[in-house]
Short mmCIF file of C-alpha atoms and ligand atoms in Angstrom, two decimals:
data_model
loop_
_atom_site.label_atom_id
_atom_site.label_comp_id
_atom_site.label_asym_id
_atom_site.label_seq_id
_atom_site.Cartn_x
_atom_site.Cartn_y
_atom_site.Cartn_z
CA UNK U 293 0.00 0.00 0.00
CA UNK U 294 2.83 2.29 0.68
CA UNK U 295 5.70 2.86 -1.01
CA UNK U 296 8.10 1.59 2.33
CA UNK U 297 7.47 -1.77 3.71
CA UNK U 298 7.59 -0.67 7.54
CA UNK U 299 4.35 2.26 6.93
CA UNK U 300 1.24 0.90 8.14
CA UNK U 301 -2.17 2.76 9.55
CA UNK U 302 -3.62 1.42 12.97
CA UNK U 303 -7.08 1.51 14.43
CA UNK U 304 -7.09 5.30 14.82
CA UNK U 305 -6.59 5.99 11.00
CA UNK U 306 -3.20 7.13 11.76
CA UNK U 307 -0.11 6.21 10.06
CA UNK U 308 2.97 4.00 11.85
CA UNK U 309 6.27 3.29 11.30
CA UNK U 310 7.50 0.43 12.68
CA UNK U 311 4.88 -0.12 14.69
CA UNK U 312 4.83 3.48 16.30
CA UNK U 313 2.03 6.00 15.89
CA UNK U 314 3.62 9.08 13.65
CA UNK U 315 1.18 11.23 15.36
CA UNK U 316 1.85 10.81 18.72
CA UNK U 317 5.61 10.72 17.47
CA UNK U 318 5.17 14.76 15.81
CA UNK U 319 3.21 15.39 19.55
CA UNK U 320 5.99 13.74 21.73
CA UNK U 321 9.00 15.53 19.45
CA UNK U 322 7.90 18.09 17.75
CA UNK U 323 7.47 19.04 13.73
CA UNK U 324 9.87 18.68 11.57
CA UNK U 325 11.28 15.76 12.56
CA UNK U 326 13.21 13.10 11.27
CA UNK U 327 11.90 9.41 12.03
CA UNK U 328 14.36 6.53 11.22
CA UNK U 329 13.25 2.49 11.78
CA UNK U 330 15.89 0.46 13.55
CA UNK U 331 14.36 -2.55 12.64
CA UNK U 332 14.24 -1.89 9.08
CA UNK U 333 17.82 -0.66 8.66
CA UNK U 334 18.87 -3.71 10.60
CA UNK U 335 16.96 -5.68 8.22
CA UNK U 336 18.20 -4.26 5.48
CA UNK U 337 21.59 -4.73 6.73
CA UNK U 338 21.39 -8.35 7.21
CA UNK U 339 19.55 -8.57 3.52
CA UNK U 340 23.07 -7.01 2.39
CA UNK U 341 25.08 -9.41 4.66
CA UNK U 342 23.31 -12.57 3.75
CA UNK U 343 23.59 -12.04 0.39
CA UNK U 344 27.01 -11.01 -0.03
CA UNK U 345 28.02 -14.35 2.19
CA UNK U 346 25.74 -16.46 -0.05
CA UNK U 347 26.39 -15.65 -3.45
CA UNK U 348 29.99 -14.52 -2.82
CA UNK U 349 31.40 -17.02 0.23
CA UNK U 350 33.60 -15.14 3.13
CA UNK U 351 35.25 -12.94 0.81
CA UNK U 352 33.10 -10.17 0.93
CA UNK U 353 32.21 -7.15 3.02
CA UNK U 354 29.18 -4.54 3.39
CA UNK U 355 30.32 -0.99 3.83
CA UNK U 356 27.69 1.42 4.78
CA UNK U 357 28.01 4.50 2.82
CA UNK U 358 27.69 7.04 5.90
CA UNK U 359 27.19 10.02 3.55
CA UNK U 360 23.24 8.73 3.37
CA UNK U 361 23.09 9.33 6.91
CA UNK U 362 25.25 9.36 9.33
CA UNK U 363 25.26 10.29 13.19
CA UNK U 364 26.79 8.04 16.16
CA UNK U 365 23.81 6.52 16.41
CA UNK U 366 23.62 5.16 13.16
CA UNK U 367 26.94 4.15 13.28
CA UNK U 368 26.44 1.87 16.56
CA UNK U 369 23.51 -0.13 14.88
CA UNK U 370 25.93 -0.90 11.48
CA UNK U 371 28.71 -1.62 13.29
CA UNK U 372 26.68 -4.11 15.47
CA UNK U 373 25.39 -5.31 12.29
CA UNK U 374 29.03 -6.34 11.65
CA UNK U 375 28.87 -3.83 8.30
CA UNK U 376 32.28 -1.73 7.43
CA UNK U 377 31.51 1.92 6.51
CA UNK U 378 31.98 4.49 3.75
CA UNK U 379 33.07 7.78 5.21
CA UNK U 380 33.70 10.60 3.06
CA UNK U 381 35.08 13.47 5.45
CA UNK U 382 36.78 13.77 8.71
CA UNK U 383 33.19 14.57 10.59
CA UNK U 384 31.99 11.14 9.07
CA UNK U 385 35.62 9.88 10.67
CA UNK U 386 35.27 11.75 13.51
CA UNK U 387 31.30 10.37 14.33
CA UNK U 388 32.49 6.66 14.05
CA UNK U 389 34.84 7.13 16.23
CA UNK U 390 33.43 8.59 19.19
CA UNK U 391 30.85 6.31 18.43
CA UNK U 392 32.98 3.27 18.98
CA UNK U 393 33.13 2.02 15.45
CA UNK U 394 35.66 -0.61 14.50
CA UNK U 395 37.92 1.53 12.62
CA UNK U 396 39.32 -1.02 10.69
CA UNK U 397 36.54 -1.85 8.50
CA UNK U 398 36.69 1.77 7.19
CA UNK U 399 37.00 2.92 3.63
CA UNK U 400 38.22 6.33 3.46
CA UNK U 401 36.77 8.32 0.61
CA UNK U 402 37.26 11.46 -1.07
CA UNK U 403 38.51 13.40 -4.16
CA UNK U 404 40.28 16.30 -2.70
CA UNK U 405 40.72 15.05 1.25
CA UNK U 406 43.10 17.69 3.01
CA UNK U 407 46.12 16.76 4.26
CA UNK U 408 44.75 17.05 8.17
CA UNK U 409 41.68 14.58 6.77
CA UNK U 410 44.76 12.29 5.99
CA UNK U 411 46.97 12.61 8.60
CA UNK U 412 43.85 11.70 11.08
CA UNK U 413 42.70 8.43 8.63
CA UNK U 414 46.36 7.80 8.93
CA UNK U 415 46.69 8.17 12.51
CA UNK U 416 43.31 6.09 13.67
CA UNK U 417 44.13 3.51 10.70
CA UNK U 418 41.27 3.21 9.01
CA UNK U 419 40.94 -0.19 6.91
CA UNK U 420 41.68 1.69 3.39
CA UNK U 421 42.21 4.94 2.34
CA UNK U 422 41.02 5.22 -1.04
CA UNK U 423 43.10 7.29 -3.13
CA UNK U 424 41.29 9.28 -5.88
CA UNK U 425 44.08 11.24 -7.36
CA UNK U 426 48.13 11.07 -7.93
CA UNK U 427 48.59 14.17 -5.66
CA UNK U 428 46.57 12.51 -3.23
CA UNK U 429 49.33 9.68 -3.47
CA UNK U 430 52.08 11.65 -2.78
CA UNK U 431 50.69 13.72 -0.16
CA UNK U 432 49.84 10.18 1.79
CA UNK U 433 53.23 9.05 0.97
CA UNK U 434 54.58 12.00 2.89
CA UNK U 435 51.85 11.48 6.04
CA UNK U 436 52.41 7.86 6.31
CA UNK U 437 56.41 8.18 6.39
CA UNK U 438 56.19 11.19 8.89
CA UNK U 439 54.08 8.90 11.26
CA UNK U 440 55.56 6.03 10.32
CA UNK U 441 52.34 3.56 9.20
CA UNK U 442 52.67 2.05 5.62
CA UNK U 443 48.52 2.37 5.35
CA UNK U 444 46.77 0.18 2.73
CA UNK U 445 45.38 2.01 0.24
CA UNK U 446 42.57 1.28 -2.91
CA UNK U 447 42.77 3.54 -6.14
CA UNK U 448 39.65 5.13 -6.89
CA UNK U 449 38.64 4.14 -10.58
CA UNK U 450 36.52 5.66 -13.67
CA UNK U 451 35.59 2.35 -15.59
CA UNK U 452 34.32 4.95 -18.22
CA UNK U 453 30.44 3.43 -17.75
CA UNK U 454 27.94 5.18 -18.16
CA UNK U 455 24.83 4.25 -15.53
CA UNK U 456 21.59 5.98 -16.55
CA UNK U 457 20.65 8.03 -13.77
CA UNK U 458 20.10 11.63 -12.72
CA UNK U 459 23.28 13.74 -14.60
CA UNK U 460 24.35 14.54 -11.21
CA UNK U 461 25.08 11.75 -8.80
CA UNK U 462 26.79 9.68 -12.44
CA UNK U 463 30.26 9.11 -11.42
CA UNK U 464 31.62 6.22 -13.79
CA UNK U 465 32.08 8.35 -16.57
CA UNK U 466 35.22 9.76 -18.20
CA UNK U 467 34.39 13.30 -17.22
CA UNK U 468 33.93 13.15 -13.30
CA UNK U 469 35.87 14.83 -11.15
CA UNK U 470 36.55 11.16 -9.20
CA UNK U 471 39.20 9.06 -10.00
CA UNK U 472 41.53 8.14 -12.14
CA UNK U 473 40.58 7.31 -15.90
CA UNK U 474 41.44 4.06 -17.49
CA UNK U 475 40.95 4.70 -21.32
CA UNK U 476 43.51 7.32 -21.31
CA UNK U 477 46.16 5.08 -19.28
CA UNK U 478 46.29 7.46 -15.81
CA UNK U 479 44.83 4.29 -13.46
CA UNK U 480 47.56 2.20 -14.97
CA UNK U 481 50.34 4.27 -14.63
CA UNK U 482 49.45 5.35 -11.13
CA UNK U 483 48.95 1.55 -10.13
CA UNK U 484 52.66 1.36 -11.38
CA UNK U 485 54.01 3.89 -9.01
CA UNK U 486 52.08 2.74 -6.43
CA UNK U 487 53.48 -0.55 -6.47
CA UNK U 488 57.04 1.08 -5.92
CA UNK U 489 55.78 3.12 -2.78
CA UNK U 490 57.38 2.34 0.26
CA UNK U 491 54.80 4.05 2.93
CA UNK U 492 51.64 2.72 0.86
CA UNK U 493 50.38 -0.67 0.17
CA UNK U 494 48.42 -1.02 -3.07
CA UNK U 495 45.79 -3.14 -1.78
CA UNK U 496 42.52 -2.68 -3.62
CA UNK U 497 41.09 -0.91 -6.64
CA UNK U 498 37.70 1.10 -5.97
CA UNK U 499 34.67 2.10 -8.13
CA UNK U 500 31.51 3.58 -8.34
CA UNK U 501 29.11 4.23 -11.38
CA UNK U 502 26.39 6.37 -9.77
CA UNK U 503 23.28 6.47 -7.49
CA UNK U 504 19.71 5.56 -7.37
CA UNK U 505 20.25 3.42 -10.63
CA UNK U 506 17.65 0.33 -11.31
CA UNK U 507 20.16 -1.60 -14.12
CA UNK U 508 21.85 -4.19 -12.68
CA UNK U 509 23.53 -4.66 -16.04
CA UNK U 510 26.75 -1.43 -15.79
CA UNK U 511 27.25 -2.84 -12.40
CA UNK U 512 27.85 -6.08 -14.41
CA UNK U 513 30.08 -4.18 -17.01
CA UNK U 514 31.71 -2.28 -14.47
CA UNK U 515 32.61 -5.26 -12.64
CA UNK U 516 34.01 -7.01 -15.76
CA UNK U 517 36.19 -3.74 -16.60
CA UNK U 518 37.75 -3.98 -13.02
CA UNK U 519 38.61 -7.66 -13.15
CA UNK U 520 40.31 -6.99 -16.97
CA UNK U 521 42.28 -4.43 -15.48
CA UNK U 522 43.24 -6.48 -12.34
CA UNK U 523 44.24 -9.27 -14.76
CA UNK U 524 46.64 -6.58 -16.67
CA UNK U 525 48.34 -5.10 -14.05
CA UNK U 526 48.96 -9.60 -12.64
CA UNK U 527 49.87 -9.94 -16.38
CA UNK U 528 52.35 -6.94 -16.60
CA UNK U 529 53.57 -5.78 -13.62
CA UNK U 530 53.45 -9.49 -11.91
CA UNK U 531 51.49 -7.46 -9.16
CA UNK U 532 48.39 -8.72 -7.34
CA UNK U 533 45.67 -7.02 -6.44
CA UNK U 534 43.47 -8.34 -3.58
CA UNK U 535 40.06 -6.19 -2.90
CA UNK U 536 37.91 -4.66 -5.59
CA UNK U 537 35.49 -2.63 -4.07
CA UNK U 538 32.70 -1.93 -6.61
CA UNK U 539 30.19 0.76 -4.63
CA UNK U 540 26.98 1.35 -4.43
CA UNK U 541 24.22 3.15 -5.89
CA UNK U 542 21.44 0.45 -5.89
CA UNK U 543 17.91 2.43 -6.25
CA UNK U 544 15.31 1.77 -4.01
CA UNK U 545 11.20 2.89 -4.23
CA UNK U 546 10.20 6.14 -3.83
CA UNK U 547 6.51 5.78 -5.82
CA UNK U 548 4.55 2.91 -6.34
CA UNK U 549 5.62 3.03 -9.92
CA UNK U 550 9.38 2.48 -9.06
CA UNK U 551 10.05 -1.75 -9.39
CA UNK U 552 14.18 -1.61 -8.16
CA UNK U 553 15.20 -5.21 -8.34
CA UNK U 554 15.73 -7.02 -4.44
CA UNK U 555 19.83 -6.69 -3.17
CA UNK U 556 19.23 -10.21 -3.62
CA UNK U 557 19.53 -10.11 -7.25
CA UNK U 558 21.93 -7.75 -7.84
CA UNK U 559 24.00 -9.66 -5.17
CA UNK U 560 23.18 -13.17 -6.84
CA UNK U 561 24.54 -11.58 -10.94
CA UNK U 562 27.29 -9.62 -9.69
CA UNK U 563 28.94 -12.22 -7.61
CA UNK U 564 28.42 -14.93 -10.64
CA UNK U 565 29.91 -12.12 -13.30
CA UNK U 566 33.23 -11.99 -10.55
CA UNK U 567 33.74 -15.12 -10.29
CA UNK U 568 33.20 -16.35 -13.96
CA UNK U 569 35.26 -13.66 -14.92
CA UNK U 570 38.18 -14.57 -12.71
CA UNK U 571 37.91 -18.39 -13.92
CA UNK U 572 38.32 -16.74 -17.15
CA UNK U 573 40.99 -14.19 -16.94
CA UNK U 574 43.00 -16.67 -14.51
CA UNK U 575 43.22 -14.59 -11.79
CA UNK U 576 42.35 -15.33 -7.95
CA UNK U 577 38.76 -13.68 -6.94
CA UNK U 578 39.41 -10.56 -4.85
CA UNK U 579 37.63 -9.77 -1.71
CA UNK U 580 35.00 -7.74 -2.55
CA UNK U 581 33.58 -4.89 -0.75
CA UNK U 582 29.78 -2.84 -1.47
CA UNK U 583 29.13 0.14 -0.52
CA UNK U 584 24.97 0.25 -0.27
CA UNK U 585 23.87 4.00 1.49
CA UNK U 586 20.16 4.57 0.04
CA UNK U 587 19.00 1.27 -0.04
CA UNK U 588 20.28 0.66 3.57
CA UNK U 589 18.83 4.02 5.26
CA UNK U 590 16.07 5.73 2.80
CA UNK U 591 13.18 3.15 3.15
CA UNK U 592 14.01 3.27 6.90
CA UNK U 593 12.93 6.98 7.51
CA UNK U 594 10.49 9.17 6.75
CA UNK U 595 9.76 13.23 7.77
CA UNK U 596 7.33 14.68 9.78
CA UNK U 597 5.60 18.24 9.09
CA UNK U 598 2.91 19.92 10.31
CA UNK U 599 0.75 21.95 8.04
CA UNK U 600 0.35 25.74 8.47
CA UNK U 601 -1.22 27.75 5.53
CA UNK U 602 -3.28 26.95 2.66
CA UNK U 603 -3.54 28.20 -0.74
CA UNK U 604 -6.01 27.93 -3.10
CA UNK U 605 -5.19 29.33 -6.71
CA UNK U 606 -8.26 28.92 -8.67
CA UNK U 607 -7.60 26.58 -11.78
CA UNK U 608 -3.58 26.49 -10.62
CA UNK U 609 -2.78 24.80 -7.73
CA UNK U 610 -3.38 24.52 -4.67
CA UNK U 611 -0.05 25.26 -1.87
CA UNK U 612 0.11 22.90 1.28
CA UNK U 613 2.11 24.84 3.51
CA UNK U 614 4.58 23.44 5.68
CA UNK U 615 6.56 23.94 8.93
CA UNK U 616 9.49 22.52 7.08
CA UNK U 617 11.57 23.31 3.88
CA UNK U 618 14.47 22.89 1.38
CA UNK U 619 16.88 23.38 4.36
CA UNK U 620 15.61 19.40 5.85
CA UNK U 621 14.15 18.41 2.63
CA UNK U 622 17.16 19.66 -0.34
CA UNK U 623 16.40 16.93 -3.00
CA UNK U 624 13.39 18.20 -4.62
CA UNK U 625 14.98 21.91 -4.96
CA UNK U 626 17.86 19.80 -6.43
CA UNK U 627 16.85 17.16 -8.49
CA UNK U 628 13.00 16.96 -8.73
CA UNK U 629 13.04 13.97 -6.31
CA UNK U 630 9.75 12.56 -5.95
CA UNK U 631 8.10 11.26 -2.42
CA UNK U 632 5.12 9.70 -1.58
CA UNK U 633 3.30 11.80 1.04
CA UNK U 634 0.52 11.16 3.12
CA UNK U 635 -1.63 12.75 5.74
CA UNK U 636 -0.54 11.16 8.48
CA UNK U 637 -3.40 11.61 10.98
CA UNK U 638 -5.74 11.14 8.12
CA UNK U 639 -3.76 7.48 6.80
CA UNK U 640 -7.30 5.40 6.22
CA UNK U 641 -8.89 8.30 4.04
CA UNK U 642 -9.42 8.19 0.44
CA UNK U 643 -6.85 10.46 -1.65
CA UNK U 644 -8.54 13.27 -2.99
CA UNK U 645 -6.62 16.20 -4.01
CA UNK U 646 -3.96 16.83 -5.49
CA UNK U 647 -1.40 19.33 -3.88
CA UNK U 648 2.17 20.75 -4.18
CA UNK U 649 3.57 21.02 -0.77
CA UNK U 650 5.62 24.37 -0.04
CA UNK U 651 8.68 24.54 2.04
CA UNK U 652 8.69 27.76 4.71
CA UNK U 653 11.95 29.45 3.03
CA UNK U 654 12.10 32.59 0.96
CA UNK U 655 12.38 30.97 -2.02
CA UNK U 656 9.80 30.24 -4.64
CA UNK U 657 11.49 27.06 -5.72
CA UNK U 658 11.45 25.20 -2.07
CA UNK U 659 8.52 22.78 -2.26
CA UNK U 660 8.42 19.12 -1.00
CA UNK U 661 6.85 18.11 -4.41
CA UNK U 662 4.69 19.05 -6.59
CA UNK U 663 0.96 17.19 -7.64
CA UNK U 664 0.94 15.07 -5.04
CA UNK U 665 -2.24 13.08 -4.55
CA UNK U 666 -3.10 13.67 -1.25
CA UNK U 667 -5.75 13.38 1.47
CA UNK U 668 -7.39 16.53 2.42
CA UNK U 669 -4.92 18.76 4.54
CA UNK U 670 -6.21 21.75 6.54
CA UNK U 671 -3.91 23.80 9.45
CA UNK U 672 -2.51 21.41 12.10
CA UNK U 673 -2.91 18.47 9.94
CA UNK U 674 0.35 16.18 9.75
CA UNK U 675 2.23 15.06 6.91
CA UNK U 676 4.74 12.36 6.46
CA UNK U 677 6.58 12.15 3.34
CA UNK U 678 8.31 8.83 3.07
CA UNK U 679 11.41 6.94 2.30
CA UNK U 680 13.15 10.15 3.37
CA UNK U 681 15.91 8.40 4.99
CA UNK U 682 18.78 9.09 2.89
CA UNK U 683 20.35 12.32 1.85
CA UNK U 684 17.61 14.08 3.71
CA UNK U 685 19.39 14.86 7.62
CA UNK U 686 22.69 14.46 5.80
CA UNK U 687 22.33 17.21 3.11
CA UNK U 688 20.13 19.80 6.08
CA UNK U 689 21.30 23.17 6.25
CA UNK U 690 20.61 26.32 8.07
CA UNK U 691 18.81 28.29 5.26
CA UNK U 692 17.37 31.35 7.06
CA UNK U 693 18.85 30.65 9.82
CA UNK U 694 16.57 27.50 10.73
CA UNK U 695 17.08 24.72 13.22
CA UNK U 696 17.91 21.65 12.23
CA UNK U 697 14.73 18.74 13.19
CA UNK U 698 15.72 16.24 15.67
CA UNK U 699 16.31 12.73 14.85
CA UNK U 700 14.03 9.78 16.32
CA UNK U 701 14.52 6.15 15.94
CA UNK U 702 11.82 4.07 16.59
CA UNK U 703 12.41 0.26 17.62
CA UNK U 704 9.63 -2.26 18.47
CA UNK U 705 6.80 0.76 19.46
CA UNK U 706 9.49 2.30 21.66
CA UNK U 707 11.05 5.90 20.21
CA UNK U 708 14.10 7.60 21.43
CA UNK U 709 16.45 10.40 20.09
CA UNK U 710 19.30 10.05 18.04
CA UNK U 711 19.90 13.72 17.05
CA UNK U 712 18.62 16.83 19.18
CA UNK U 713 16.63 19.33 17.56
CA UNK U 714 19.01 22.46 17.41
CA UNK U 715 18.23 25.42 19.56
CA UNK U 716 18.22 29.01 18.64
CA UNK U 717 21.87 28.49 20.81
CA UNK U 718 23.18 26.62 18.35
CA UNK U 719 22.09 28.74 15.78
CA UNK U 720 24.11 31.09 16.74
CA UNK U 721 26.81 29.32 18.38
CA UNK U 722 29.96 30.00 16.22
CA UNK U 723 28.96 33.56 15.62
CA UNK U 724 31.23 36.21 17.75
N1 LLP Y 71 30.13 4.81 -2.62
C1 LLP Y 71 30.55 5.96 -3.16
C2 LLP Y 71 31.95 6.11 -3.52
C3 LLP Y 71 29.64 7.00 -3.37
O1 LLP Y 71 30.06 8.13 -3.91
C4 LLP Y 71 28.29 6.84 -2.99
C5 LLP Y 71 27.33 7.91 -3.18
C6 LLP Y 71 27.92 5.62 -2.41
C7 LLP Y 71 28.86 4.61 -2.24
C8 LLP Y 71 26.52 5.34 -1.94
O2 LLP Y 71 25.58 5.41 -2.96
P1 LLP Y 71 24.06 5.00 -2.64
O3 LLP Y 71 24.01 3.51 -2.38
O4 LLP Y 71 23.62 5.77 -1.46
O5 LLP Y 71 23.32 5.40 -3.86
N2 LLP Y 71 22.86 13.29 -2.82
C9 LLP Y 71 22.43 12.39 -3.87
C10 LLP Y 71 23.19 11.10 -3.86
C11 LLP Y 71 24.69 11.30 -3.99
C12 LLP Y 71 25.42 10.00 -3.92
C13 LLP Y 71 26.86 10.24 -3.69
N3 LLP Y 71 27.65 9.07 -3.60
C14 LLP Y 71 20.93 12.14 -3.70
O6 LLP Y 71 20.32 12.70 -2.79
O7 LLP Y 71 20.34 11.43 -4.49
#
């Protein structure tokens, strides 16, 4: 009935996630608010897990790409999971750390990491630094001899494929700004150096073709591009490389219309392409590491609001007003993302209108969505717009100055926060 698996109504007509009335959770916390599912992300985890260990055997690991969402709290329930992690920045670093996370199961991303980001990977040792650049090299080559680690390290790779998704999350392509490029011969003459490196170890190769993309199929070919190039650099520079980590970017349901096929079966062809292709190429099967953000955290969450004004244009549109905005919500402003939405408080009522749902910021642009089929929503009605999970808390800002929503995980009826709402304090915390 709804577009996430963990949305339900119960007897009062109001909608629940996970088993917890969203009503009574906007009451308890307040609107906007952030509501993520324990259960579900654990499930999803272990969906991930099972999958890789089934199709794959023991030589593979789930990172969770922490750039989806990421606070300490989220990091305690994947690292419990037993998943690695994805972080992109020194606050991602920082937030697994003082949340306890086993810092050797992490990948450390970037294409232009500072030389403090690397000195602190260096320093707490993550699992893998993954190198997108050759001044990136050097500049770790200095760090690691000055502290005296010889970290492991996986080159970040363009396998020149071409995933069909929104222009702007496509990174497998020849012209991205990540990694190095293969056709014109930079990957293979930075793997060369590498090898020669006394402060790195070449460990792993990296890639990743894009996000929120249904074809298994250039997860297939990128796969098969990785393992040729593995194969050259055995075949020429007698060299062996041991993890290929190939990403994530698996797209997940945000309407009814949306069919993504189940982990499962991505897990199930990929893992058959790897190891037919090694067989093939006569080279040993690498570990192999995904790095799954949306599909872990998205379906898990959804936003509250409650609605303020209401607009009728004659013969236009009609404006749902909201006590939220682009600053918690960015994806629509930014790519036209489309949510399911629902009147929370009104869950077991017929659909009748159809609304565009504004944001509170000066800006004409910041709506929610636009013609979305809605119950009927008057002043102090609630709204949940689902599968909000991912890229949501993680891309918030402070537009016009506004606070931050807090962040609530529900588990098994019971609700607790993750993330305090920000004050007006904090809104002004750094200023002097
Ligand atoms: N690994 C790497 C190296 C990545 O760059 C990303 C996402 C992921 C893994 C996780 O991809 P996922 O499974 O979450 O699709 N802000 C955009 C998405 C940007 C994705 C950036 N990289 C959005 O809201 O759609």
């Amino acid at each position: 009935m709804f577009v996430s698996e963990n949305l339900n109504v119960n007897g009062k007509g109001n909608l629940t996630i996970g088993g917890t009335d969203t009503v009574e959770l906007a009451e308890k916390y307040g609107t906007p608010l952030y509501v993520m599912d324990e259960q579900l992300i654990r499930k999803n985890c272990r969906r991930f897990n099972e999958s890789i260990h089934k199709f794959y055997g023991d030589k593979g690991r789930v990172h969770y790409a922490g750039k989806a969402f990421s606070c300490m709290e989220m990091c305690r329930i994947i690292g419990s999971e037993g998943l690695g992690l994805d972080a992109v920045s020194i606050g991602e670093l920082y937030t697994a750390v003082k949340s306890g996370f086993d810092v050797s199961k992490i990948g450390f991303h970037g294409n232009n990491k500072t030389d403090e980001e690397l000195r602190y990977a260096v320093e707490i040792g993550v699992g893998h630094i993954i190198v997108d650049n050759i001044s990136e090299l050097h500049r770790l080559e200095k760090i690691a001899s000055e502290k005296g680690k010889r970290p492991h390290i996986m080159f970040r790779i363009k396998p020149g494929i071409d995933a069909h998704t929104h222009d702007f999350v496509k990174t497998g392509q020849i012209d991205s700004k990540f990694g190095f490029a293969l056709e014109t011969g930079e990957a293979y003459e930075a793997v060369k150096e590498a090898i020669t490196c006394e402060n790195v170890e070449l460990y792993g190769l990296h890639c990743h073709i894009g996000s929120q993309i249904f074809d298994i199929d250039p997860f297939e070919e990128a796969a098969k591009v990785m393992l040729e190039f593995i194969s050259k650099i055995k075949n020429e520079l007698n060299y062996e490389i041991q993890g290929l980590n190939l990403g994530g970017g698996f797209g997940i349901k945000y309407l009814n219309e949306h069919d993504p096929q189940p982990f499962e079966v991505f897990m199930e062809r990929v893992s058959k392409i790897v190891m037919s292709e090694c067989e093939k190429l006569n080279i040993s099967r690498p570990f192999i590491y995904i790095e799954p953000g949306r599909s872990i955290a998205a379906p898990a969450g959804i936003t509250l609001y409650t609605v303020g004004a209401r607009k009728e244009i004659p013969d236009i549109r009609t404006y749902i007003s909201v006590d939220g905005s682009m600053a918690d919500s960015p994806r629509y402003i930014l790519y036209k993302s489309e949510y399911e939405a629902i009147v929370a408080n009104k869950a077991d009522e017929k659909r009748t209108e159809c609304v565009t749902i504004a944001g509170r910021c000066c800006e004409s642009g910041d709506l929610i969505g636009e013609n979305m089929l809605l119950q009927h929503a008057e002043a102090g009605d609630i709204i949940a717009v689902c599968a909000t999970g991912a890229y949501n808390y993680s891309m918030s800002s402070n537009y016009n100055r506004l606070q931050k929503p807090a962040v609530v995980f529900v588990n098994n009826g019971e609700s607790r926060i993750a993330v305090k709402r920000e004050t007006l304090d904090d809104i002004i915390r750094n200023d002097i």
